[in-house]
Amino acid sequence: VGNRQAGFTIIEITLFMAITGLLLMFALAGTGNTIRSFRFTDTARSLEAFAQKQYDDIVNGLNNRSDTVSCNSGVINTATGQTVGSSNCLLMGKLIVFRKGSSRADIYNVVGSEPANVNYAQSDNDLIAAFQPTAVTETATSTYDLPWGAQMTGFKRVSDSVATDGLLLIRSPKSSRIVSYTFKVPAAVPTSLSTVVNDANTLLKTTNFCFTDAEGDGRQARLQITSAPTQEAAKVIFDAPTTECNGV
């Protein structure tokens, strides 16, 4: 009997390499999708945590004014220093402005001052209006950036379909209740917020702030703000059809 060497033919090797390459391609594609999904979930949870933290900071009275700035009767002066805590201004809340087509949100402190002979029996909203809330745009502003290059895609106040990109959160002067207002912010962020808090259309309205991932593969979610007076008002919903995002 002659010797016969066992081995693979060229066709068998070619088929093996082709199948291996195809499996590797599918594996890499699956890994890419997993990474994108992880990033988008991380973006959503980060935004939700950011929004909820704003409620907590307001309730806890977190004050980031430095002693190089003064505040008297709701008026900020960046040229005069003043010991923190000695002002007659009341730190009332925050104004958050989301930027469509951008990863950024701008955050401004909101201050007010107690009027003479104030009636604390008023409703929370009427009392807030009496304190004449003012956005501090000159100093102590901050920004928040969505992770992984995600961007804001649109906004919608559910009650009237207005594209409201501003979220105003104010603590009632008589309780720890947080009152929310959503409105369309003009090009120049206003300092006086009296018009906003005196408009019934802005008060305690469910509003969607929608965002998408950086890859542009159709993933879209929404940060929804409801009328709840605590951080429970802010939650992310991963279902964000265009009809829930595109206000006018």
Short mmCIF file of C-alpha atoms in Angstrom, two decimals:
data_model
loop_
_atom_site.label_atom_id
_atom_site.label_comp_id
_atom_site.label_asym_id
_atom_site.label_seq_id
_atom_site.Cartn_x
_atom_site.Cartn_y
_atom_site.Cartn_z
CA VAL A 1 0.00 0.00 0.00
CA GLY A 2 1.45 3.37 -0.99
CA ASN A 3 1.73 6.33 1.44
CA ARG A 4 -1.11 8.87 1.22
CA GLN A 5 -0.82 12.29 2.89
CA ALA A 6 -3.97 13.77 4.44
CA GLY A 7 -4.66 17.51 4.02
CA PHE A 8 -7.06 20.19 2.84
CA THR A 9 -7.70 21.14 -0.70
CA ILE A 10 -7.45 24.74 -1.92
CA ILE A 11 -11.24 24.88 -2.20
CA GLU A 12 -11.71 23.74 1.40
CA ILE A 13 -9.23 26.30 2.70
CA THR A 14 -10.86 29.05 0.66
CA LEU A 15 -14.31 28.14 1.99
CA PHE A 16 -12.99 28.06 5.56
CA MET A 17 -11.42 31.49 5.24
CA ALA A 18 -14.53 32.94 3.64
CA ILE A 19 -16.83 31.61 6.35
CA THR A 20 -14.44 32.71 9.11
CA GLY A 21 -14.24 36.19 7.62
CA LEU A 22 -18.02 36.41 7.37
CA LEU A 23 -18.48 35.35 10.98
CA LEU A 24 -15.87 37.85 12.09
CA MET A 25 -17.64 40.62 10.17
CA PHE A 26 -20.95 39.80 11.85
CA ALA A 27 -19.25 39.69 15.25
CA LEU A 28 -17.64 43.08 14.73
CA ALA A 29 -20.91 44.57 13.47
CA GLY A 30 -22.70 43.25 16.54
CA THR A 31 -20.01 44.70 18.79
CA GLY A 32 -20.41 48.09 17.12
CA ASN A 33 -24.16 48.06 17.67
CA THR A 34 -23.66 47.08 21.29
CA ILE A 35 -21.23 49.93 21.85
CA ARG A 36 -23.59 52.45 20.22
CA SER A 37 -26.48 51.16 22.30
CA PHE A 38 -24.43 51.42 25.49
CA ARG A 39 -23.39 54.98 24.66
CA PHE A 40 -26.94 56.07 23.95
CA THR A 41 -28.22 54.53 27.19
CA ASP A 42 -25.39 56.23 29.08
CA THR A 43 -26.32 59.56 27.46
CA ALA A 44 -29.96 59.17 28.46
CA ARG A 45 -29.21 58.24 32.06
CA SER A 46 -26.69 61.06 32.37
CA LEU A 47 -29.22 63.63 31.16
CA GLU A 48 -31.87 62.25 33.50
CA ALA A 49 -29.45 62.42 36.45
CA PHE A 50 -28.47 65.97 35.50
CA ALA A 51 -32.11 67.12 35.43
CA GLN A 52 -32.95 65.42 38.72
CA LYS A 53 -29.88 66.97 40.36
CA GLN A 54 -31.18 70.45 39.52
CA TYR A 55 -34.28 69.74 41.62
CA ASP A 56 -32.12 68.50 44.51
CA ASP A 57 -29.77 71.50 44.33
CA ILE A 58 -32.71 73.90 44.49
CA VAL A 59 -34.29 72.16 47.47
CA ASN A 60 -30.93 72.09 49.26
CA GLY A 61 -30.30 75.77 48.54
CA LEU A 62 -26.99 75.22 46.75
CA ASN A 63 -25.50 78.69 46.26
CA ASN A 64 -22.52 79.12 43.92
CA ARG A 65 -22.28 82.91 44.19
CA SER A 66 -18.77 84.03 45.08
CA ASP A 67 -17.99 86.79 47.57
CA THR A 68 -16.74 89.00 44.74
CA VAL A 69 -20.32 89.56 43.60
CA SER A 70 -23.16 91.26 45.48
CA CYS A 71 -26.92 90.85 45.29
CA ASN A 72 -29.41 93.37 46.62
CA SER A 73 -33.17 93.27 46.08
CA GLY A 74 -32.78 90.85 43.22
CA VAL A 75 -30.11 92.91 41.45
CA ILE A 76 -26.68 91.39 40.81
CA ASN A 77 -23.61 93.60 40.92
CA THR A 78 -20.37 92.07 39.64
CA ALA A 79 -18.31 95.13 40.62
CA THR A 80 -18.97 94.92 44.36
CA GLY A 81 -18.12 92.07 46.70
CA GLN A 82 -20.42 90.76 49.41
CA THR A 83 -20.13 87.95 51.92
CA VAL A 84 -22.10 84.93 50.80
CA GLY A 85 -25.24 84.55 52.89
CA SER A 86 -25.49 88.22 53.86
CA SER A 87 -27.55 89.30 50.87
CA ASN A 88 -31.27 90.10 51.02
CA CYS A 89 -31.74 88.20 47.75
CA LEU A 90 -33.47 84.85 47.80
CA LEU A 91 -31.99 82.06 45.70
CA MET A 92 -35.16 80.76 44.09
CA GLY A 93 -34.15 78.23 41.46
CA LYS A 94 -32.56 77.67 38.07
CA LEU A 95 -33.18 78.35 34.42
CA ILE A 96 -31.97 75.64 32.02
CA VAL A 97 -31.78 76.47 28.32
CA PHE A 98 -31.34 73.55 25.91
CA ARG A 99 -29.73 74.25 22.52
CA LYS A 100 -31.27 72.51 19.51
CA GLY A 101 -28.67 70.92 17.23
CA SER A 102 -26.12 71.10 20.03
CA SER A 103 -24.93 68.95 22.93
CA ARG A 104 -25.09 71.91 25.32
CA ALA A 105 -27.45 73.19 27.95
CA ASP A 106 -26.84 76.48 29.77
CA ILE A 107 -27.77 76.82 33.44
CA TYR A 108 -28.50 80.13 35.18
CA ASN A 109 -29.28 80.83 38.82
CA VAL A 110 -32.60 82.53 39.55
CA VAL A 111 -32.93 85.02 42.41
CA GLY A 112 -35.71 87.18 43.81
CA SER A 113 -36.52 89.38 46.76
CA GLU A 114 -39.25 89.32 49.37
CA PRO A 115 -41.78 92.11 48.79
CA ALA A 116 -43.11 94.21 51.64
CA ASN A 117 -46.23 92.83 53.35
CA VAL A 118 -46.12 89.65 51.29
CA ASN A 119 -49.12 87.36 51.60
CA TYR A 120 -47.86 83.82 52.21
CA ALA A 121 -51.40 82.47 51.95
CA GLN A 122 -51.24 82.90 48.19
CA SER A 123 -50.80 79.99 45.81
CA ASP A 124 -47.23 78.90 45.10
CA ASN A 125 -47.34 80.44 41.64
CA ASP A 126 -48.74 83.79 42.80
CA LEU A 127 -46.17 83.93 45.57
CA ILE A 128 -43.34 83.19 43.16
CA ALA A 129 -44.57 85.96 40.86
CA ALA A 130 -44.62 88.39 43.81
CA PHE A 131 -40.92 87.73 44.43
CA GLN A 132 -40.13 88.83 40.83
CA PRO A 133 -37.72 86.04 39.84
CA THR A 134 -34.65 87.18 37.88
CA ALA A 135 -32.16 85.08 35.91
CA VAL A 136 -28.54 85.77 36.81
CA THR A 137 -26.82 85.92 33.43
CA GLU A 138 -23.76 87.96 34.45
CA THR A 139 -22.01 85.47 36.69
CA ALA A 140 -22.01 81.93 38.14
CA THR A 141 -23.44 80.42 34.96
CA SER A 142 -22.60 76.85 34.04
CA THR A 143 -23.09 74.40 31.19
CA TYR A 144 -23.94 70.74 30.75
CA ASP A 145 -22.83 68.69 27.74
CA LEU A 146 -24.54 65.51 26.59
CA PRO A 147 -22.04 62.61 26.62
CA TRP A 148 -20.80 60.81 23.49
CA GLY A 149 -21.61 63.67 21.13
CA ALA A 150 -25.39 63.28 21.39
CA GLN A 151 -27.45 66.30 20.35
CA MET A 152 -30.78 67.89 21.19
CA THR A 153 -33.15 67.43 18.25
CA GLY A 154 -36.37 69.15 19.24
CA PHE A 155 -38.75 70.27 21.96
CA LYS A 156 -42.48 70.12 22.50
CA ARG A 157 -44.80 71.33 25.24
CA VAL A 158 -47.55 68.73 25.03
CA SER A 159 -50.46 71.01 25.93
CA ASP A 160 -50.04 73.42 23.00
CA SER A 161 -47.23 71.97 20.83
CA VAL A 162 -44.90 74.93 21.39
CA ALA A 163 -41.17 74.28 20.95
CA THR A 164 -40.18 75.23 24.49
CA ASP A 165 -36.41 75.03 24.94
CA GLY A 166 -36.34 76.69 28.36
CA LEU A 167 -36.99 74.91 31.66
CA LEU A 168 -37.48 77.19 34.66
CA LEU A 169 -37.50 75.50 38.07
CA ILE A 170 -38.39 77.60 41.12
CA ARG A 171 -38.83 76.59 44.73
CA SER A 172 -41.89 78.03 46.41
CA PRO A 173 -40.91 80.61 49.08
CA LYS A 174 -43.26 78.90 51.52
CA SER A 175 -42.44 75.22 50.94
CA SER A 176 -39.95 72.83 49.37
CA ARG A 177 -42.27 72.35 46.40
CA ILE A 178 -40.59 72.90 43.01
CA VAL A 179 -42.75 74.65 40.43
CA SER A 180 -41.79 74.18 36.77
CA TYR A 181 -42.32 76.48 33.80
CA THR A 182 -41.46 75.69 30.19
CA PHE A 183 -41.19 78.39 27.55
CA LYS A 184 -39.50 79.37 24.29
CA VAL A 185 -36.38 81.34 25.16
CA PRO A 186 -35.58 84.36 22.95
CA ALA A 187 -32.13 84.76 21.38
CA ALA A 188 -31.02 86.91 24.31
CA VAL A 189 -31.76 85.06 27.56
CA PRO A 190 -34.07 87.36 29.57
CA THR A 191 -33.14 88.46 33.05
CA SER A 192 -36.65 89.29 34.22
CA LEU A 193 -38.78 86.14 34.35
CA SER A 194 -41.98 87.85 35.49
CA THR A 195 -43.60 87.42 32.07
CA VAL A 196 -42.86 83.69 32.18
CA VAL A 197 -44.25 83.02 35.65
CA ASN A 198 -47.35 85.13 34.98
CA ASP A 199 -48.24 83.16 31.85
CA ALA A 200 -50.61 80.27 32.62
CA ASN A 201 -49.48 78.47 29.45
CA THR A 202 -45.98 77.93 30.87
CA LEU A 203 -47.01 76.60 34.28
CA LEU A 204 -46.66 72.91 35.18
CA LYS A 205 -46.93 71.62 31.62
CA THR A 206 -45.59 68.25 30.50
CA THR A 207 -42.77 68.97 28.07
CA ASN A 208 -40.45 66.80 25.97
CA PHE A 209 -36.79 67.64 25.39
CA CYS A 210 -35.65 65.20 22.69
CA PHE A 211 -32.15 64.06 21.78
CA THR A 212 -30.41 61.64 19.43
CA ASP A 213 -27.09 59.82 19.34
CA ALA A 214 -24.02 61.07 17.49
CA GLU A 215 -24.03 58.22 14.95
CA GLY A 216 -27.29 59.44 13.42
CA ASP A 217 -28.71 55.93 13.12
CA GLY A 218 -32.21 56.89 14.25
CA ARG A 219 -31.95 56.40 18.01
CA GLN A 220 -34.01 59.14 19.69
CA ALA A 221 -35.24 59.57 23.25
CA ARG A 222 -36.80 62.34 25.31
CA LEU A 223 -36.31 63.89 28.69
CA GLN A 224 -39.86 64.45 29.87
CA ILE A 225 -40.64 67.03 32.53
CA THR A 226 -44.01 66.70 34.25
CA SER A 227 -45.77 68.76 36.91
CA ALA A 228 -44.47 66.75 39.87
CA PRO A 229 -42.93 69.04 42.57
CA THR A 230 -39.82 66.88 43.09
CA GLN A 231 -37.08 65.27 41.02
CA GLU A 232 -39.60 62.59 40.05
CA ALA A 233 -40.80 65.11 37.47
CA ALA A 234 -37.73 64.40 35.32
CA LYS A 235 -37.51 61.07 33.55
CA VAL A 236 -36.15 59.72 30.27
CA ILE A 237 -38.42 57.89 27.84
CA PHE A 238 -36.61 55.95 25.13
CA ASP A 239 -39.61 56.05 22.81
CA ALA A 240 -39.47 59.47 21.13
CA PRO A 241 -41.39 59.64 17.86
CA THR A 242 -41.05 62.82 15.87
CA THR A 243 -44.61 63.81 16.72
CA GLU A 244 -43.59 64.06 20.40
CA CYS A 245 -40.50 66.17 19.71
CA ASN A 246 -41.18 68.74 17.05
CA GLY A 247 -43.05 71.69 18.52
CA VAL A 248 -43.56 74.92 16.64
#
